[in-house]
Short mmCIF file of C-alpha atoms in Angstrom, two decimals:
data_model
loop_
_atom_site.label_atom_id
_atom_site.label_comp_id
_atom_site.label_asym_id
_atom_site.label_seq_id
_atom_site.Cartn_x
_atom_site.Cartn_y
_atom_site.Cartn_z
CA UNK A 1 9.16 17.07 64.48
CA UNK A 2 8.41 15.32 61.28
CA UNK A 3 4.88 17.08 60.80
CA UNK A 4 6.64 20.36 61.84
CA UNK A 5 9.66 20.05 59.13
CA UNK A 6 6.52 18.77 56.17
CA UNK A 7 4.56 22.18 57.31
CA UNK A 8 7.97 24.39 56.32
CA UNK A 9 8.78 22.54 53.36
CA UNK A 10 5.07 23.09 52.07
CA UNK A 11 5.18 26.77 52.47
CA UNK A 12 8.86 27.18 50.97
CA UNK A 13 6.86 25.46 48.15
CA UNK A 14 3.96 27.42 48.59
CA UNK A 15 5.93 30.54 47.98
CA UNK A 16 7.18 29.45 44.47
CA UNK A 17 4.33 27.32 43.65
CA UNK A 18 3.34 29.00 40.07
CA UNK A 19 7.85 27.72 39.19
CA UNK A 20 7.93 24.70 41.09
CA UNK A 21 4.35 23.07 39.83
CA UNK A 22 5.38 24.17 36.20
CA UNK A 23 8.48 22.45 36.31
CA UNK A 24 6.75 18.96 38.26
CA UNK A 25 4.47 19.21 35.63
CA UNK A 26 7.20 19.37 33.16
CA UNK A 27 9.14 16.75 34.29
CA UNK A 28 6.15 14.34 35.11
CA UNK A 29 4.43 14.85 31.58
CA UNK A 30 8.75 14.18 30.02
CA UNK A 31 9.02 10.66 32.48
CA UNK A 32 5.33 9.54 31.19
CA UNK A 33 5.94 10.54 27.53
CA UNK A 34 9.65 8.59 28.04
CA UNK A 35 7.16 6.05 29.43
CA UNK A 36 5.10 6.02 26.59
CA UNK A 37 7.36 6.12 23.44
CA UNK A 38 9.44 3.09 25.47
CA UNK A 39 6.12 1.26 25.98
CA UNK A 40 5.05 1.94 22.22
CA UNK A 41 8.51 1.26 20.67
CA UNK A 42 9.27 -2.24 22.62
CA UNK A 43 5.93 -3.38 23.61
CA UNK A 44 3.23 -2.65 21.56
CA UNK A 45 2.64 -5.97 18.94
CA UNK A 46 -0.23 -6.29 16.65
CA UNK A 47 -2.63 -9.10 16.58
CA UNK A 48 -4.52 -11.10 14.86
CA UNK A 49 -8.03 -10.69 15.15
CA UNK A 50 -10.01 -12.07 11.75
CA UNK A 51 -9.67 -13.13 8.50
CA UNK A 52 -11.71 -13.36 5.24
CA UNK A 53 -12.15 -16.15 3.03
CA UNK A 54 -12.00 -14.89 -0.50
CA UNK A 55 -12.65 -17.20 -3.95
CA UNK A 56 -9.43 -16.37 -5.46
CA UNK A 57 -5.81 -15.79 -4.94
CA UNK A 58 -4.94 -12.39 -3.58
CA UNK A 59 -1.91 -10.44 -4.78
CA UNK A 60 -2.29 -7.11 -3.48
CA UNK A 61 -4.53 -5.13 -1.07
CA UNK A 62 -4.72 -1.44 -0.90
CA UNK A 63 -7.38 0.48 1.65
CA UNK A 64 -9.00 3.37 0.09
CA UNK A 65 -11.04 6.06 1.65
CA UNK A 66 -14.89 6.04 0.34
CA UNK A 67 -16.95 9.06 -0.14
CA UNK A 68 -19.09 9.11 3.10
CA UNK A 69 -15.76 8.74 5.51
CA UNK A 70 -15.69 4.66 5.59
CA UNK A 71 -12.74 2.64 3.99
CA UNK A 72 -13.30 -0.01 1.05
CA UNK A 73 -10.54 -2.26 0.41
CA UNK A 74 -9.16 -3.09 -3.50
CA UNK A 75 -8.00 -6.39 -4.19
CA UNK A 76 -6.54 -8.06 -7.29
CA UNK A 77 -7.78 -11.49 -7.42
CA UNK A 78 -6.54 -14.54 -9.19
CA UNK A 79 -8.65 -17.64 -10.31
CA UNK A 80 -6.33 -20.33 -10.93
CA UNK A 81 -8.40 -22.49 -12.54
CA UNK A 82 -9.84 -19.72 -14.83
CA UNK A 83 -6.53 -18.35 -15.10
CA UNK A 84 -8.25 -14.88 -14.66
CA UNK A 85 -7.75 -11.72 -12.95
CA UNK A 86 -9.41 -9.03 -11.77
CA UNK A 87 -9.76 -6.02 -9.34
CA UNK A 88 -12.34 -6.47 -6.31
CA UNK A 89 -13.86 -4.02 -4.42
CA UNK A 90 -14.88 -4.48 -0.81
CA UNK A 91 -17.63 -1.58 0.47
CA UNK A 92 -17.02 -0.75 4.28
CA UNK A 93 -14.60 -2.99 5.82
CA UNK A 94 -14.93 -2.37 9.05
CA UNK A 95 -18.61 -3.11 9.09
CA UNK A 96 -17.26 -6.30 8.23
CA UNK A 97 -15.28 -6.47 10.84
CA UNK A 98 -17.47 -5.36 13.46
CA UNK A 99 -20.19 -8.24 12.50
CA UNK A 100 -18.44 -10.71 10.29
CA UNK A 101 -21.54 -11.20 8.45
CA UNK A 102 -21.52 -11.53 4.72
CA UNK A 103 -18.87 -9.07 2.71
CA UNK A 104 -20.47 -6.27 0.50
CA UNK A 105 -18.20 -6.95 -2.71
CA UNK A 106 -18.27 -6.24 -6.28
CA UNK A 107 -16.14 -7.21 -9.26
CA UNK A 108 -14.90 -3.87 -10.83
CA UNK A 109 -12.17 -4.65 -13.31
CA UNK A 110 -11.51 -7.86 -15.76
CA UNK A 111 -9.75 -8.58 -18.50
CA UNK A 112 -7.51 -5.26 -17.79
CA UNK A 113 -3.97 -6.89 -17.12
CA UNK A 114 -2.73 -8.02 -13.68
CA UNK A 115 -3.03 -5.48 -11.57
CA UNK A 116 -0.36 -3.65 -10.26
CA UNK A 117 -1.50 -0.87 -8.79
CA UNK A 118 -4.51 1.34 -7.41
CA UNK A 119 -5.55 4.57 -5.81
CA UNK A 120 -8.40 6.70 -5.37
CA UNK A 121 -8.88 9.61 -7.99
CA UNK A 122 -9.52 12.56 -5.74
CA UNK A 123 -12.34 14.45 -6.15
CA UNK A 124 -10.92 18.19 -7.25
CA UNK A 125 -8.77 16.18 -10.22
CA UNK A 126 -12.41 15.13 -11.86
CA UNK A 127 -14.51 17.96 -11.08
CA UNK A 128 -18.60 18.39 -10.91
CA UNK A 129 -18.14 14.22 -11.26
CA UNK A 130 -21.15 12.61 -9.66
CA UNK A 131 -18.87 8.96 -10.24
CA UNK A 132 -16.15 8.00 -7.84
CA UNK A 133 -12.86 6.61 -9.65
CA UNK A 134 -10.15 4.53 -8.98
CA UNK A 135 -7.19 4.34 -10.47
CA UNK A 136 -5.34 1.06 -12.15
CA UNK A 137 -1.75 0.09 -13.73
CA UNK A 138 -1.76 -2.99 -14.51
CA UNK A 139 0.76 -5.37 -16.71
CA UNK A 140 0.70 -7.26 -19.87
CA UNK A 141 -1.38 -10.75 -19.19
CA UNK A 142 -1.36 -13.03 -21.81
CA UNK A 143 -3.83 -15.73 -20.81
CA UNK A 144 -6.28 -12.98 -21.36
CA UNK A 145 -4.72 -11.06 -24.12
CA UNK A 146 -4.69 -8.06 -22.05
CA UNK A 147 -2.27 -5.31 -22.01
CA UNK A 148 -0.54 -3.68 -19.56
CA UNK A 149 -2.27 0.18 -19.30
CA UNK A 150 -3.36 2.69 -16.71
CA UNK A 151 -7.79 3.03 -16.69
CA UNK A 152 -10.05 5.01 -14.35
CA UNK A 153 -12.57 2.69 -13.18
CA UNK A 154 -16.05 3.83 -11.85
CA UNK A 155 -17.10 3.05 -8.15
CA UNK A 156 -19.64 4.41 -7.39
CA UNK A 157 -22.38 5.89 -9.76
CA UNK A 158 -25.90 7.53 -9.95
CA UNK A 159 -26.82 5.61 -12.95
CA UNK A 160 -28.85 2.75 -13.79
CA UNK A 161 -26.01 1.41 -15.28
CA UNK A 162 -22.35 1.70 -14.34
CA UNK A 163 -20.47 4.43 -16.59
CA UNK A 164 -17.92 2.89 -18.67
CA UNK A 165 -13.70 2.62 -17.47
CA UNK A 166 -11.82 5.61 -19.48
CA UNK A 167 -8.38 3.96 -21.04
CA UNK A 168 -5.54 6.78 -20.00
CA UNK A 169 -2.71 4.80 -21.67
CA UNK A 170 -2.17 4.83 -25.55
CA UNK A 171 -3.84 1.52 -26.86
CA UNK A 172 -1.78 1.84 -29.67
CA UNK A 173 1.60 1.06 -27.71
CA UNK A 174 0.98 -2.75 -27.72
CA UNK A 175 3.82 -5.02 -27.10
CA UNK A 176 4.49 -6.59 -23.25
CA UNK A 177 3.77 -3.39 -21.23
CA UNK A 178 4.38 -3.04 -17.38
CA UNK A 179 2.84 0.17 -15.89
CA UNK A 180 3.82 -0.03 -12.51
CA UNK A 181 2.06 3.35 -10.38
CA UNK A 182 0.92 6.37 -11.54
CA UNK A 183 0.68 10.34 -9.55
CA UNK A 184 -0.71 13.45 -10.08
CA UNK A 185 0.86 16.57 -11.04
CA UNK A 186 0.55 19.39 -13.10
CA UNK A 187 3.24 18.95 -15.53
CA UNK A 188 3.16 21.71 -18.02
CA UNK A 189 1.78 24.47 -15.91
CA UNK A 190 -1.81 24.71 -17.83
CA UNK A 191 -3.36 24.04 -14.21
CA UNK A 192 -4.73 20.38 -15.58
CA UNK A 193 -3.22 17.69 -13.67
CA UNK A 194 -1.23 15.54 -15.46
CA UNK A 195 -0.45 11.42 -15.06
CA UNK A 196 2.78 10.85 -14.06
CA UNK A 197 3.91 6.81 -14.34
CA UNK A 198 6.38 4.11 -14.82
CA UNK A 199 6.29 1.29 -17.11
CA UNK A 200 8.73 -1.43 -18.52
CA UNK A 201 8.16 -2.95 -21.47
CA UNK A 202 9.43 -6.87 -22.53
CA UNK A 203 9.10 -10.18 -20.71
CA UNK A 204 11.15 -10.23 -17.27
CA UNK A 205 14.95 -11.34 -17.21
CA UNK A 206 14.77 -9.61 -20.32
CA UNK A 207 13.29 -5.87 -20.23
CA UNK A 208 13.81 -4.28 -23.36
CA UNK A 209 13.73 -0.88 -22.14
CA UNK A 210 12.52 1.39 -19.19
CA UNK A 211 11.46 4.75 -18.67
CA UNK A 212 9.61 7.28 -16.71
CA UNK A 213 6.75 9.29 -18.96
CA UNK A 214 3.94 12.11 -18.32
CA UNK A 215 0.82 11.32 -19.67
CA UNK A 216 -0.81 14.93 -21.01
CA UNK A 217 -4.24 15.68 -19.54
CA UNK A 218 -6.50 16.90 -22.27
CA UNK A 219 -8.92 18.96 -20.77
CA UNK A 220 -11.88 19.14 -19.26
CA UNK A 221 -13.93 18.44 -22.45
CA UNK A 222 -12.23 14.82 -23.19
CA UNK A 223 -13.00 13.70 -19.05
CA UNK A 224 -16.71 13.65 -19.83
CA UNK A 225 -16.74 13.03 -23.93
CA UNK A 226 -13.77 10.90 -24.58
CA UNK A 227 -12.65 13.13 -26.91
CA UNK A 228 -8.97 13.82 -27.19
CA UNK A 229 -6.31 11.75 -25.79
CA UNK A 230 -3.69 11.54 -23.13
CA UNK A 231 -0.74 12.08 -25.17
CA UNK A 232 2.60 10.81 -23.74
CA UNK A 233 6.37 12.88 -22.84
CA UNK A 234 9.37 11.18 -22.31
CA UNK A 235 11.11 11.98 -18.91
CA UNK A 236 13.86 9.85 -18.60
CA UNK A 237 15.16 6.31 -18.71
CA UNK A 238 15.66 3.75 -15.81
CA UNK A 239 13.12 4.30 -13.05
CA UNK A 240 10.70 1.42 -13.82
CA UNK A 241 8.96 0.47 -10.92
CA UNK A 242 8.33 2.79 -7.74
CA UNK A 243 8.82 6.57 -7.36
CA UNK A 244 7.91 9.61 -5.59
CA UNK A 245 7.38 12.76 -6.51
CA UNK A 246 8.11 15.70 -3.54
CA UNK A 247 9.37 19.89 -3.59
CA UNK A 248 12.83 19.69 -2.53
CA UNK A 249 14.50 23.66 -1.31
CA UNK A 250 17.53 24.78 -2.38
CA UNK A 251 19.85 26.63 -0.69
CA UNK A 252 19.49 29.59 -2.90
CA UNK A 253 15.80 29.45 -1.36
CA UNK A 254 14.36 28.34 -4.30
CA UNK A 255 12.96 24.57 -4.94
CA UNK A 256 12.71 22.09 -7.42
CA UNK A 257 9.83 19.57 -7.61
CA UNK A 258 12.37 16.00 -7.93
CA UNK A 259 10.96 12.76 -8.79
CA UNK A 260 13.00 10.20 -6.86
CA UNK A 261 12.74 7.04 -8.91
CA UNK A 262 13.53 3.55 -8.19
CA UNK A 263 15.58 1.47 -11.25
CA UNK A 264 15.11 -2.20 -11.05
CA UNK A 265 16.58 -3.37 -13.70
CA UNK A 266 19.62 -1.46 -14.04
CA UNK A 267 19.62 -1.15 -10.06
CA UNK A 268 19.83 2.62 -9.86
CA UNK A 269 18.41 5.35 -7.69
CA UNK A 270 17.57 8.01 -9.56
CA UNK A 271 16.37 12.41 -9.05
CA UNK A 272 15.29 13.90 -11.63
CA UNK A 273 13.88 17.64 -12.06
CA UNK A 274 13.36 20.49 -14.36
CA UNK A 275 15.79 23.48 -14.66
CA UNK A 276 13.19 25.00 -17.05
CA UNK A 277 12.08 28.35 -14.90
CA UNK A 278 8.36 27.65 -15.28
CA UNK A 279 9.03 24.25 -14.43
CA UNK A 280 7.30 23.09 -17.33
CA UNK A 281 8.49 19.43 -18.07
CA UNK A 282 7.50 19.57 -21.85
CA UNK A 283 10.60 21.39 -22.08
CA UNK A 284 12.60 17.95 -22.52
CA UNK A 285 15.94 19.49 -23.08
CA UNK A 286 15.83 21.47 -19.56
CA UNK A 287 15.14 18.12 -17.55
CA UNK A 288 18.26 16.57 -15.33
CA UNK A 289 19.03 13.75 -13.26
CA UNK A 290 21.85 12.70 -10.90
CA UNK A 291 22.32 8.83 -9.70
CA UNK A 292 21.93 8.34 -6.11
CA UNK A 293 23.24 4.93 -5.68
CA UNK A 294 23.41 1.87 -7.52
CA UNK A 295 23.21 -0.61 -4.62
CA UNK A 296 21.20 -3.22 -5.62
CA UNK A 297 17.82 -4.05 -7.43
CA UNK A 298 15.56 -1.41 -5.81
CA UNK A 299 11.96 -2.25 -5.56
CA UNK A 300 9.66 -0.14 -3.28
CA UNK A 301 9.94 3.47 -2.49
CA UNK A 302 8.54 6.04 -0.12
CA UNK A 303 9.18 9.27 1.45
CA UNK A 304 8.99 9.97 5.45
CA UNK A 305 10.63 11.55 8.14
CA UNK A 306 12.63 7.95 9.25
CA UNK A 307 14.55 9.46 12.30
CA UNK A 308 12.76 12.34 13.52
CA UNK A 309 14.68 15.13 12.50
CA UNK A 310 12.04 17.03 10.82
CA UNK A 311 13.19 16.64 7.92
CA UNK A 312 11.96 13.79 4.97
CA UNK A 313 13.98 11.24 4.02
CA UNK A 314 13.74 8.37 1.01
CA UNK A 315 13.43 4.67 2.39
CA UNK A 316 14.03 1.93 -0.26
CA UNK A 317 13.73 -1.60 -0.27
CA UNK A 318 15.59 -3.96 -2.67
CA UNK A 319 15.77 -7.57 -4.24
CA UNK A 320 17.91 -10.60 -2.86
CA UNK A 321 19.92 -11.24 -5.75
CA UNK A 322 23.26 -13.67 -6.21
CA UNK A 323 25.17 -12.96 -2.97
CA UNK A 324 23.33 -9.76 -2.45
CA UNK A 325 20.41 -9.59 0.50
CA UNK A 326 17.49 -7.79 0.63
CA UNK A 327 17.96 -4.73 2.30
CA UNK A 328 15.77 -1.44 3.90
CA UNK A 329 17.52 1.77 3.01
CA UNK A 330 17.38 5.04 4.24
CA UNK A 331 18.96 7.89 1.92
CA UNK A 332 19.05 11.72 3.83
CA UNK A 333 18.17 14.66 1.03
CA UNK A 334 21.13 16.87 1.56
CA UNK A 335 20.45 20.58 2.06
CA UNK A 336 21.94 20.58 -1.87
CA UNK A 337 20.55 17.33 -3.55
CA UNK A 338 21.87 18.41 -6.42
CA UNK A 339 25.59 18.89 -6.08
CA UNK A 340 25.69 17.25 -2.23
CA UNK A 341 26.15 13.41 -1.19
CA UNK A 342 23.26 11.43 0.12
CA UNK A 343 24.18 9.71 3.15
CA UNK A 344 22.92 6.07 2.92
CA UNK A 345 21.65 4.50 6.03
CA UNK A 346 21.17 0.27 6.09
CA UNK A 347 18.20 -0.40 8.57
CA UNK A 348 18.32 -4.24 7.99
CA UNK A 349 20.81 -6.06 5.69
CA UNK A 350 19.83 -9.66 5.16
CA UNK A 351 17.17 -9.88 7.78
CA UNK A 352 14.13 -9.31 5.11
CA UNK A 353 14.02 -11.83 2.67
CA UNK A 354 12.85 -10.47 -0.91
CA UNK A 355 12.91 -12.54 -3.61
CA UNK A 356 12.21 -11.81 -7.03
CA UNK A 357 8.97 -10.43 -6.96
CA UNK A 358 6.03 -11.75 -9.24
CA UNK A 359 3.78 -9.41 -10.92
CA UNK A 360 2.23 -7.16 -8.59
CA UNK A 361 3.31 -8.64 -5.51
CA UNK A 362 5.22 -7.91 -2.44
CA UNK A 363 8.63 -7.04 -1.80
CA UNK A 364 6.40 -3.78 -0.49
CA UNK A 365 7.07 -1.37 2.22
CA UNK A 366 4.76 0.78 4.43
CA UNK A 367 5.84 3.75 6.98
CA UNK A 368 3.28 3.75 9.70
CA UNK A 369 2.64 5.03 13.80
CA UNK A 370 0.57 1.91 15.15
CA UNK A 371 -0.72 4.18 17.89
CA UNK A 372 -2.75 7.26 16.27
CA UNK A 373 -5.38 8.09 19.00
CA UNK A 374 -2.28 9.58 21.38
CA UNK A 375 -0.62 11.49 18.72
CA UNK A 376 -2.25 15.00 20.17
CA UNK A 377 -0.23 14.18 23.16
CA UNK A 378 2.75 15.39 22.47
CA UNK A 379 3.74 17.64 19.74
CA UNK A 380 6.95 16.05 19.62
CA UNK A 381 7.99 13.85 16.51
CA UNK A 382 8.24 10.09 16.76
CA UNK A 383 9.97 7.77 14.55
CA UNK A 384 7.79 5.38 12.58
CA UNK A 385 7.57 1.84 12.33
CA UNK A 386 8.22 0.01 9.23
CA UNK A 387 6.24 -2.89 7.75
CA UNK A 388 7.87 -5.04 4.55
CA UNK A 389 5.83 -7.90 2.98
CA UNK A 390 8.29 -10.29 2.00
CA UNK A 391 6.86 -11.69 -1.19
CA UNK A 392 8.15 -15.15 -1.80
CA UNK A 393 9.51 -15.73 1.12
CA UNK A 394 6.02 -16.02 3.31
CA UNK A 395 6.93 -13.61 5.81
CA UNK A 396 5.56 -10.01 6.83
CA UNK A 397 8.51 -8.24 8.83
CA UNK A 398 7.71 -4.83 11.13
CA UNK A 399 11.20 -2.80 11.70
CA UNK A 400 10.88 -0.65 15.21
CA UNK A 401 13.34 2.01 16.01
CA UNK A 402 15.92 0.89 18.52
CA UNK A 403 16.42 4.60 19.78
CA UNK A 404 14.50 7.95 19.66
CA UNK A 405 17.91 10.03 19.17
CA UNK A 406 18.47 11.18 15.19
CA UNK A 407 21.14 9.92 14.98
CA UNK A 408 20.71 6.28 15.25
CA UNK A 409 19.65 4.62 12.49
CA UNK A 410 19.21 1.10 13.90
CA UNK A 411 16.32 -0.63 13.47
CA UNK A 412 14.99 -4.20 14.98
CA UNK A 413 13.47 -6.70 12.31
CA UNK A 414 10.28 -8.87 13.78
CA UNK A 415 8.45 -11.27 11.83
CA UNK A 416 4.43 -11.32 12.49
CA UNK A 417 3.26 -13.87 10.15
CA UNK A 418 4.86 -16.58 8.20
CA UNK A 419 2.28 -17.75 5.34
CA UNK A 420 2.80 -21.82 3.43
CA UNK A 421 3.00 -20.04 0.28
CA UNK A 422 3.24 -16.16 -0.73
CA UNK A 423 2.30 -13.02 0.73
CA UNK A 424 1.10 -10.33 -1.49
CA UNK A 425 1.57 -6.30 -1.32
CA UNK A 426 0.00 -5.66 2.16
CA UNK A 427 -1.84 -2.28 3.11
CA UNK A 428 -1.89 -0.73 6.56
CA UNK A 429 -4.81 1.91 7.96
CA UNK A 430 -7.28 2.48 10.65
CA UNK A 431 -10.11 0.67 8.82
CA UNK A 432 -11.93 1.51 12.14
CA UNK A 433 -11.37 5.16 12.95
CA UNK A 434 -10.63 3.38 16.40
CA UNK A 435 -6.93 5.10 15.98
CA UNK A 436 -5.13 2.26 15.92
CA UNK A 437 -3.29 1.13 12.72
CA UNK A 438 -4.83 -2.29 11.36
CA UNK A 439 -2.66 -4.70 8.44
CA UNK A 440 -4.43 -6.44 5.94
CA UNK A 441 -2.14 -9.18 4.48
CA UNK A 442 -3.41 -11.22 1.58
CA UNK A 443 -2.38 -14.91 1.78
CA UNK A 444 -1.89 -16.11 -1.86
CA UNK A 445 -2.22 -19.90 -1.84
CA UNK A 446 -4.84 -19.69 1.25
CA UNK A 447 -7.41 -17.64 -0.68
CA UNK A 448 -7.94 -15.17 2.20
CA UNK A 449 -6.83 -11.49 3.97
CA UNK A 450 -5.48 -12.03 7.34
CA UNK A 451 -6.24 -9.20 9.28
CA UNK A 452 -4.02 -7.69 12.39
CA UNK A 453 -4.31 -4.52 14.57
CA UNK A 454 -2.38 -2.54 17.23
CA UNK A 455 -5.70 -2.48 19.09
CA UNK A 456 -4.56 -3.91 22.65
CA UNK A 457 -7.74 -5.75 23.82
CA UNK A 458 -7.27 -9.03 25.44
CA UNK A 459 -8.70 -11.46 22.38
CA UNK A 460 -6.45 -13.16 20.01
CA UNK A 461 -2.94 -12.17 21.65
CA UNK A 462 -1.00 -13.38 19.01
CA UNK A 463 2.13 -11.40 18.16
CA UNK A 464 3.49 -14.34 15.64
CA UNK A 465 1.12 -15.97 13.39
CA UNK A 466 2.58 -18.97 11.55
CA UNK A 467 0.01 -20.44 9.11
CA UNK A 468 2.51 -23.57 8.61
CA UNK A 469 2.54 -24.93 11.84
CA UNK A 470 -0.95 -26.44 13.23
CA UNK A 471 -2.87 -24.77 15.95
CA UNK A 472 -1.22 -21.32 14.98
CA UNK A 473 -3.79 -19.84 13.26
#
């Protein structure tokens, strides 16, 4: 009876297979994705799986992509005997990785400030350049004398010997400079594009002034023969440490291109654009701004869709300061950012412990998907995980989404690694192309990069790392 009542339920099937296997499909590839994004969301931990000795202090780490597809890794690096600093460049790190053998490394920036920041300078904004170029900001540093400035720093070269760095910042404009990051953007519409940046100037607890400038590109004649310079405009005063620069619509259909802009000293949130029709910011008198918020002593920016929606959002981080914690916002950009309130969202409130942050180090915060092999799965979006180096406080803290619905904005705070002394301004990539996300930490008083990764093999299992308690690392 049984084999009789299976035989007509298999040709009822049969008789709308093309609907019925569609839908089982359907529903079988929804319960594994569910699965999945569960899995990833509560289960998935990086660990620890090397480190690298280094001869100095590290204060930041950023991974940059290398002309032939491999990823270096820049490092500022403080002697503390020597009471110098300098940018180091590490060739190939995942070679590195793969035979922990001895480091390719080279020394390309002294007596240039304390770093701050660094980037790659893309190949189509220095063209028919046979040098690769990073990018510096760096602050004032007066054991060395050195200013604070933006330079271009040569890489890698087909030259006997290395091409010289190219100064972008007016040498003239000496007096306790902070240039904190710098982007790229065509400014004036001459189809040159132009160095956008931040800077502070004054000792800190007691910043004279702040303000957001564009730094004129001259041409292609003064790239190659130093002739000409980059002549500064004003923007606007306040942002003085982190901002962003994205094309925001409008509901007229138009768009603006807004610079969101973090104040730290006067603890603002600032966008600013041109009304100017060309858009050309040289016209000074058609630039705006509006105050988002004034919160608290913002520190790190970014810009990333945080929950899903498709559409981007801003995601700020900010300073503990007198009975106010360190907190991870989220800000939505209203269909009307001009006129329109942005809704403020408060991932963690107290849980992320930012102190005040030294010169060019932590307080940082990095949007990420530790999983990047499987994102061709699904076309579906995913929220992102959030990584903030604490700075002072020792502690590197990953934020996972408690939900996958829009509107829930809760986040869980985990710590992965608790340092004895500072952490500096981590940087998170596949260093591998194995598509999993890997974190490079560097440990300031240890002298070394601790290295983590989402890669779920079987050595090193260690979700918490705690470099204060014996046996834990």
């Amino acid at each position: 009876m049984a084999r009789v009542f299976f035989f007509i339920i298999v040709l009822v099937l049969a008789s709308h297979s093309d609907a019925f296997l569609s839908r089982l499909i359907d529903r079988v590839q929804k319960n594994w994705m569910t699965s999945w994004e569960r899995m990833r969301d509560q289960q998935v931990r990086p660990r620890l799986f090397a480190q690298l000795n280094l001869s100095g202090s590290p204060t930041l780490v950023q991974a940059l992509e290398s002309d032939v597809g491999k990823v270096d890794l820049a490092v500022s690096l403080f002697n503390s005997t020597s009471q110098e600093i300098g940018l180091l460049r590490i060739e190939n790190i995942a070679d590195w990785l793969q035979h922990r053998g001895a480091v390719s490394s080279n020394m390309i920036g002294r007596e240039m400030g304390w770093p701050n920041a660094v980037g790659r300078v893309e190949n189509d904004l220095m063209p028919d350049s046979e040098t690769t170029y990073w990018w510096m900001t760096s602050t004032f540093y007066p054991p060395q004398g050195t200013e604070g400035q933006i330079v271009l720093l040569p890489v890698i070269y087909n030259q006997t010997s290395p091409p010289t760095p190219m100064f972008v910042s007016e040498e003239t404009n000496r007096g306790d400079w902070y240039y904190s990051m710098i982007d790229w953007v065509d400014m004036n519409q001459d189809g040159w594009p132009d160095i956008v940046t931040s800077r502070s100037r004054g000792m800190p607890g007691s910043i004279k002034f702040s303000e957001l400038i564009w730094l004129e590109n001259p041409g292609y004649r003064s790239i190659w023969s130093r002739v000409g310079r980059w002549r500064s405009h004003p923007i606007t005063n306040g942002p003085d440490v982190s901002f962003r620069i994205l094309r925001i619509p409008l509901p007229s259909g138009s768009s603006r291109l807004v610079i969101i802009g973090a104040g730290y000293w006067d603890n603002k949130l600032y966008a600013v654009w041109s009304d100017d029709p060309a858009e050309n910011w040289a016209n000074v008198d058609s630039i705006n701004e509006r105050v988002i918020d004034n919160h608290g002593w913002f520190f790190d920016l970014q810009i990333a869709d945080i929950n899903a929606d498709g559409r981007d959002d801003v995601i700020v981080s900010t300073w503990v300061h007198g009975l106010q914690q360190g907190s991870v916002i989220v800000y939505e950009i209203p269909c009307d950012f001009i006129r329109d309130k942005w809704r403020r969202h408060t991932l963690v409130d107290g849980a992320v412990e930012i102190p005040l942050p030294d010169l060019g180090s932590g307080g940082k915060i990095n949007i990420f998907h530790p999983v990047l092999r499987y994102s061709s799965v699904s076309a579906r979006k995913k929220k992102p995980f959030i990584i903030v180096s604490g700075d002072d406080d020792g502690r590197v803290y990953v934020l996972i989404p408690n939900s996958k619905k829009t509107n829930n904005w809760e986040y869980s705070s985990h710590s992965i690694y608790k340092a004895a002394g500072p952490v500096g301004a981590l940087t998170i990539d596949d260093l591998n192309h194995d598509g999993y996300a890997e974190i490079v930490i560097p440990v300031v008083e240890s002298n070394k990069l601790v290295f983590f990764t989402y890669d779920p093999a079987a050595i090193g299992p260690h979700y918490f790392v705690d470099e204060t308690r014996p046996g834990m690392i």
